[in-house]
Every structure is written in structure tokens, then in C-alpha cells.
Amino acid sequence: MSHRSLHAVRLLVSAAVLATNLLTLPAAAQPAGVTRTDLQRHDLSAPGREAVQVRVDLAPGVAFGRHTHPGEEIIYVLAGAIAYDVDGKPPVTLKAGDVLFIPAGTVHAAKNVGQDTASELATYIVEKNRPLLTPVK
């Protein structure tokens, strides 16, 4: 198989995995007032791992319930004020320019506590072929 053909196959497989993750995301995992925009997804040099970047916008007062990810989440707050509740740590409210690291599998939740839409850039370093998000009751 040529390099160009292999690259095309990889792109198609990545698109299929992304579509599957988006279509299998439970409805409860993305409540009204939450907009997730997938920005990029790339394989990493570590076998079975990938990096995923997503912009998450939360309308005023909207909460994103307790959930986990199959890898680390690195957050950069782009706008607004977001309160994060991360198991094992005291709650924290972050504003534009602040960052947060959430270890793999750690239960956490977020809520826009400001008057305007709040936005974060979420970068995930996760296991491939697993749902990006798993709700926790």
C-alpha cells in the first residue's frame, strides 16, 4: 500500500472513530446549553493513545454533570467563569486564562457561574477507540 493510500485509510478510520464517539455520546452527557466543538484528533507516538482537542461552551448557569475520561484532560479557560468540582480536590472557580489538569479516570463536573457564555479549550490525552466521556451518577 502506498504512503498516500495509507494516509487516506488512516484519515477515514479516524473520521469513523470520531463519528462513532459523537453518535454514541449519551444524551445526558451533553445537556442543553452545552456546545462541544471538536477541533482536532491525532494519534500519538504512544501506542493506543490519541490527543483530542475540543472547545466547550457553557451557557450562563449551565452545568456539565459528573463524568470521567479514559485519559488526562488539560483545560484552558478561554472566557467567563467556570466552577470545577474534581473528586479529591477542593472546588475551584477559574476565569479566562486559568488552567486545570484532571488525571485520567477522575470524576469531575463543571458549571458556568458567570453571567455570560463561558468557554474552555479541553485537550484530552486518551485511549483510542473508547468513548471520550462517560457520565457518572
PDB file of C-alpha atoms in Angstrom:
ATOM      1  CA  MET A   1       0.000   0.000   0.000  1.00  0.00           C
ATOM      2  CA  SER A   2       1.426   3.400  -0.938  1.00  0.00           C
ATOM      3  CA  HIS A   3       2.093   6.137   1.604  1.00  0.00           C
ATOM      4  CA  ARG A   4      -0.738   8.229   0.111  1.00  0.00           C
ATOM      5  CA  SER A   5      -3.204   5.309   0.299  1.00  0.00           C
ATOM      6  CA  LEU A   6      -2.180   4.506   3.867  1.00  0.00           C
ATOM      7  CA  HIS A   7      -2.680   8.144   4.838  1.00  0.00           C
ATOM      8  CA  ALA A   8      -6.167   8.140   3.245  1.00  0.00           C
ATOM      9  CA  VAL A   9      -7.110   4.956   5.123  1.00  0.00           C
ATOM     10  CA  ARG A  10      -5.909   6.463   8.415  1.00  0.00           C
ATOM     11  CA  LEU A  11      -7.983   9.593   7.794  1.00  0.00           C
ATOM     12  CA  LEU A  12     -11.088   7.523   7.045  1.00  0.00           C
ATOM     13  CA  VAL A  13     -10.600   5.384  10.148  1.00  0.00           C
ATOM     14  CA  SER A  14     -10.072   8.494  12.310  1.00  0.00           C
ATOM     15  CA  ALA A  15     -13.229  10.070  10.882  1.00  0.00           C
ATOM     16  CA  ALA A  16     -15.193   6.880  11.566  1.00  0.00           C
ATOM     17  CA  VAL A  17     -13.967   6.706  15.173  1.00  0.00           C
ATOM     18  CA  LEU A  18     -14.792  10.385  15.707  1.00  0.00           C
ATOM     19  CA  ALA A  19     -18.270   9.936  14.249  1.00  0.00           C
ATOM     20  CA  THR A  20     -18.836   6.853  16.405  1.00  0.00           C
ATOM     21  CA  ASN A  21     -17.759   8.717  19.548  1.00  0.00           C
ATOM     22  CA  LEU A  22     -20.048  11.635  18.736  1.00  0.00           C
ATOM     23  CA  LEU A  23     -23.019   9.433  17.860  1.00  0.00           C
ATOM     24  CA  THR A  24     -22.610   7.236  20.939  1.00  0.00           C
ATOM     25  CA  LEU A  25     -22.199  10.148  23.358  1.00  0.00           C
ATOM     26  CA  PRO A  26     -25.141   9.728  25.752  1.00  0.00           C
ATOM     27  CA  ALA A  27     -27.724  12.495  25.528  1.00  0.00           C
ATOM     28  CA  ALA A  28     -27.360  13.088  29.277  1.00  0.00           C
ATOM     29  CA  ALA A  29     -23.668  13.758  28.726  1.00  0.00           C
ATOM     30  CA  GLN A  30     -24.400  16.945  26.766  1.00  0.00           C
ATOM     31  CA  PRO A  31     -27.250  18.911  28.349  1.00  0.00           C
ATOM     32  CA  ALA A  32     -28.988  21.862  26.741  1.00  0.00           C
ATOM     33  CA  GLY A  33     -26.755  24.930  26.859  1.00  0.00           C
ATOM     34  CA  VAL A  34     -23.550  22.949  26.245  1.00  0.00           C
ATOM     35  CA  THR A  35     -21.866  23.140  22.852  1.00  0.00           C
ATOM     36  CA  ARG A  36     -18.876  20.909  22.113  1.00  0.00           C
ATOM     37  CA  THR A  37     -16.851  21.707  19.001  1.00  0.00           C
ATOM     38  CA  ASP A  38     -14.287  19.079  18.008  1.00  0.00           C
ATOM     39  CA  LEU A  39     -11.147  20.878  16.814  1.00  0.00           C
ATOM     40  CA  GLN A  40      -8.629  18.108  16.157  1.00  0.00           C
ATOM     41  CA  ARG A  41      -7.798  14.465  16.853  1.00  0.00           C
ATOM     42  CA  HIS A  42      -4.381  12.868  16.265  1.00  0.00           C
ATOM     43  CA  ASP A  43      -2.629   9.596  17.032  1.00  0.00           C
ATOM     44  CA  LEU A  44       0.272   9.921  19.471  1.00  0.00           C
ATOM     45  CA  SER A  45       3.637   8.190  19.436  1.00  0.00           C
ATOM     46  CA  ALA A  46       2.469   6.145  22.437  1.00  0.00           C
ATOM     47  CA  PRO A  47       0.642   3.099  21.037  1.00  0.00           C
ATOM     48  CA  GLY A  48      -3.115   3.116  21.585  1.00  0.00           C
ATOM     49  CA  ARG A  49      -3.242   6.791  22.646  1.00  0.00           C
ATOM     50  CA  GLU A  50      -4.529   9.897  20.907  1.00  0.00           C
ATOM     51  CA  ALA A  51      -4.817  13.619  21.543  1.00  0.00           C
ATOM     52  CA  VAL A  52      -8.226  15.256  21.143  1.00  0.00           C
ATOM     53  CA  GLN A  53      -8.937  18.986  21.383  1.00  0.00           C
ATOM     54  CA  VAL A  54     -12.455  20.269  21.955  1.00  0.00           C
ATOM     55  CA  ARG A  55     -13.913  23.704  22.583  1.00  0.00           C
ATOM     56  CA  VAL A  56     -16.683  23.561  25.180  1.00  0.00           C
ATOM     57  CA  ASP A  57     -19.111  26.471  25.519  1.00  0.00           C
ATOM     58  CA  LEU A  58     -21.447  26.649  28.521  1.00  0.00           C
ATOM     59  CA  ALA A  59     -24.429  28.993  28.601  1.00  0.00           C
ATOM     60  CA  PRO A  60     -24.863  31.053  31.801  1.00  0.00           C
ATOM     61  CA  GLY A  61     -25.855  28.865  34.751  1.00  0.00           C
ATOM     62  CA  VAL A  62     -25.439  25.611  32.819  1.00  0.00           C
ATOM     63  CA  ALA A  63     -23.710  22.677  34.486  1.00  0.00           C
ATOM     64  CA  PHE A  64     -21.949  19.744  32.841  1.00  0.00           C
ATOM     65  CA  GLY A  65     -22.613  16.821  35.218  1.00  0.00           C
ATOM     66  CA  ARG A  66     -20.207  14.381  36.841  1.00  0.00           C
ATOM     67  CA  HIS A  67     -18.213  12.350  34.312  1.00  0.00           C
ATOM     68  CA  THR A  68     -14.838  10.783  33.547  1.00  0.00           C
ATOM     69  CA  HIS A  69     -12.489  10.460  30.564  1.00  0.00           C
ATOM     70  CA  PRO A  70     -10.284   7.484  29.548  1.00  0.00           C
ATOM     71  CA  GLY A  71      -7.177   9.633  29.954  1.00  0.00           C
ATOM     72  CA  GLU A  72      -5.953  13.008  31.110  1.00  0.00           C
ATOM     73  CA  GLU A  73      -7.807  16.289  30.479  1.00  0.00           C
ATOM     74  CA  ILE A  74      -5.944  19.585  30.258  1.00  0.00           C
ATOM     75  CA  ILE A  75      -8.202  22.637  30.457  1.00  0.00           C
ATOM     76  CA  TYR A  76      -7.553  26.236  29.429  1.00  0.00           C
ATOM     77  CA  VAL A  77     -10.423  28.627  30.178  1.00  0.00           C
ATOM     78  CA  LEU A  78     -10.998  30.903  27.191  1.00  0.00           C
ATOM     79  CA  ALA A  79     -13.825  33.084  28.539  1.00  0.00           C
ATOM     80  CA  GLY A  80     -16.141  33.506  31.501  1.00  0.00           C
ATOM     81  CA  ALA A  81     -16.030  31.871  34.918  1.00  0.00           C
ATOM     82  CA  ILE A  82     -16.314  28.105  35.355  1.00  0.00           C
ATOM     83  CA  ALA A  83     -16.572  26.288  38.691  1.00  0.00           C
ATOM     84  CA  TYR A  84     -14.931  22.851  38.626  1.00  0.00           C
ATOM     85  CA  ASP A  85     -15.635  20.087  41.129  1.00  0.00           C
ATOM     86  CA  VAL A  86     -12.874  17.458  40.835  1.00  0.00           C
ATOM     87  CA  ASP A  87     -13.041  14.449  43.176  1.00  0.00           C
ATOM     88  CA  GLY A  88     -10.274  14.560  45.768  1.00  0.00           C
ATOM     89  CA  LYS A  89      -9.691  18.314  45.394  1.00  0.00           C
ATOM     90  CA  PRO A  90     -11.436  21.402  46.761  1.00  0.00           C
ATOM     91  CA  PRO A  91     -13.830  23.057  44.282  1.00  0.00           C
ATOM     92  CA  VAL A  92     -12.243  25.843  42.248  1.00  0.00           C
ATOM     93  CA  THR A  93     -13.586  28.642  40.061  1.00  0.00           C
ATOM     94  CA  LEU A  94     -11.440  29.553  37.072  1.00  0.00           C
ATOM     95  CA  LYS A  95     -11.610  32.552  34.754  1.00  0.00           C
ATOM     96  CA  ALA A  96     -10.208  33.300  31.296  1.00  0.00           C
ATOM     97  CA  GLY A  97      -6.505  32.434  31.161  1.00  0.00           C
ATOM     98  CA  ASP A  98      -6.601  29.906  34.016  1.00  0.00           C
ATOM     99  CA  VAL A  99      -5.689  26.238  33.580  1.00  0.00           C
ATOM    100  CA  LEU A 100      -6.606  22.934  35.206  1.00  0.00           C
ATOM    101  CA  PHE A 101      -5.271  19.358  34.952  1.00  0.00           C
ATOM    102  CA  ILE A 102      -7.622  16.422  35.564  1.00  0.00           C
ATOM    103  CA  PRO A 103      -5.994  12.988  35.945  1.00  0.00           C
ATOM    104  CA  ALA A 104      -7.266  10.003  33.938  1.00  0.00           C
ATOM    105  CA  GLY A 105     -10.486   8.461  35.232  1.00  0.00           C
ATOM    106  CA  THR A 106     -11.090  11.200  37.818  1.00  0.00           C
ATOM    107  CA  VAL A 107     -14.743  12.087  38.357  1.00  0.00           C
ATOM    108  CA  HIS A 108     -15.395  15.794  37.793  1.00  0.00           C
ATOM    109  CA  ALA A 109     -18.088  18.322  36.867  1.00  0.00           C
ATOM    110  CA  ALA A 110     -18.198  21.932  35.677  1.00  0.00           C
ATOM    111  CA  LYS A 111     -20.661  24.813  35.876  1.00  0.00           C
ATOM    112  CA  ASN A 112     -20.735  28.259  34.302  1.00  0.00           C
ATOM    113  CA  VAL A 113     -21.064  30.572  37.317  1.00  0.00           C
ATOM    114  CA  GLY A 114     -20.877  33.804  35.300  1.00  0.00           C
ATOM    115  CA  GLN A 115     -23.439  35.956  33.517  1.00  0.00           C
ATOM    116  CA  ASP A 116     -22.071  35.301  30.005  1.00  0.00           C
ATOM    117  CA  THR A 117     -21.222  32.198  27.981  1.00  0.00           C
ATOM    118  CA  ALA A 118     -18.106  30.521  29.370  1.00  0.00           C
ATOM    119  CA  SER A 119     -15.684  28.649  27.118  1.00  0.00           C
ATOM    120  CA  GLU A 120     -12.821  26.238  27.653  1.00  0.00           C
ATOM    121  CA  LEU A 121     -10.300  24.532  25.427  1.00  0.00           C
ATOM    122  CA  ALA A 122     -10.137  20.902  26.572  1.00  0.00           C
ATOM    123  CA  THR A 123      -7.204  18.775  25.453  1.00  0.00           C
ATOM    124  CA  TYR A 124      -7.532  15.061  26.127  1.00  0.00           C
ATOM    125  CA  ILE A 125      -4.721  12.511  26.062  1.00  0.00           C
ATOM    126  CA  VAL A 126      -6.816   9.364  25.930  1.00  0.00           C
ATOM    127  CA  GLU A 127      -7.036   5.706  24.998  1.00  0.00           C
ATOM    128  CA  LYS A 128      -8.162   5.250  21.405  1.00  0.00           C
ATOM    129  CA  ASN A 129     -11.447   3.603  20.489  1.00  0.00           C
ATOM    130  CA  ARG A 130     -13.087   4.355  23.832  1.00  0.00           C
ATOM    131  CA  PRO A 131     -15.868   6.854  24.433  1.00  0.00           C
ATOM    132  CA  LEU A 132     -14.353  10.240  25.200  1.00  0.00           C
ATOM    133  CA  LEU A 133     -16.787  10.819  28.044  1.00  0.00           C
ATOM    134  CA  THR A 134     -18.560   8.524  30.496  1.00  0.00           C
ATOM    135  CA  PRO A 135     -21.322  10.014  32.701  1.00  0.00           C
ATOM    136  CA  VAL A 136     -21.219   9.160  36.420  1.00  0.00           C
ATOM    137  CA  LYS A 137     -24.291   9.036  38.638  1.00  0.00           C
TER     138      LYS A 137
END
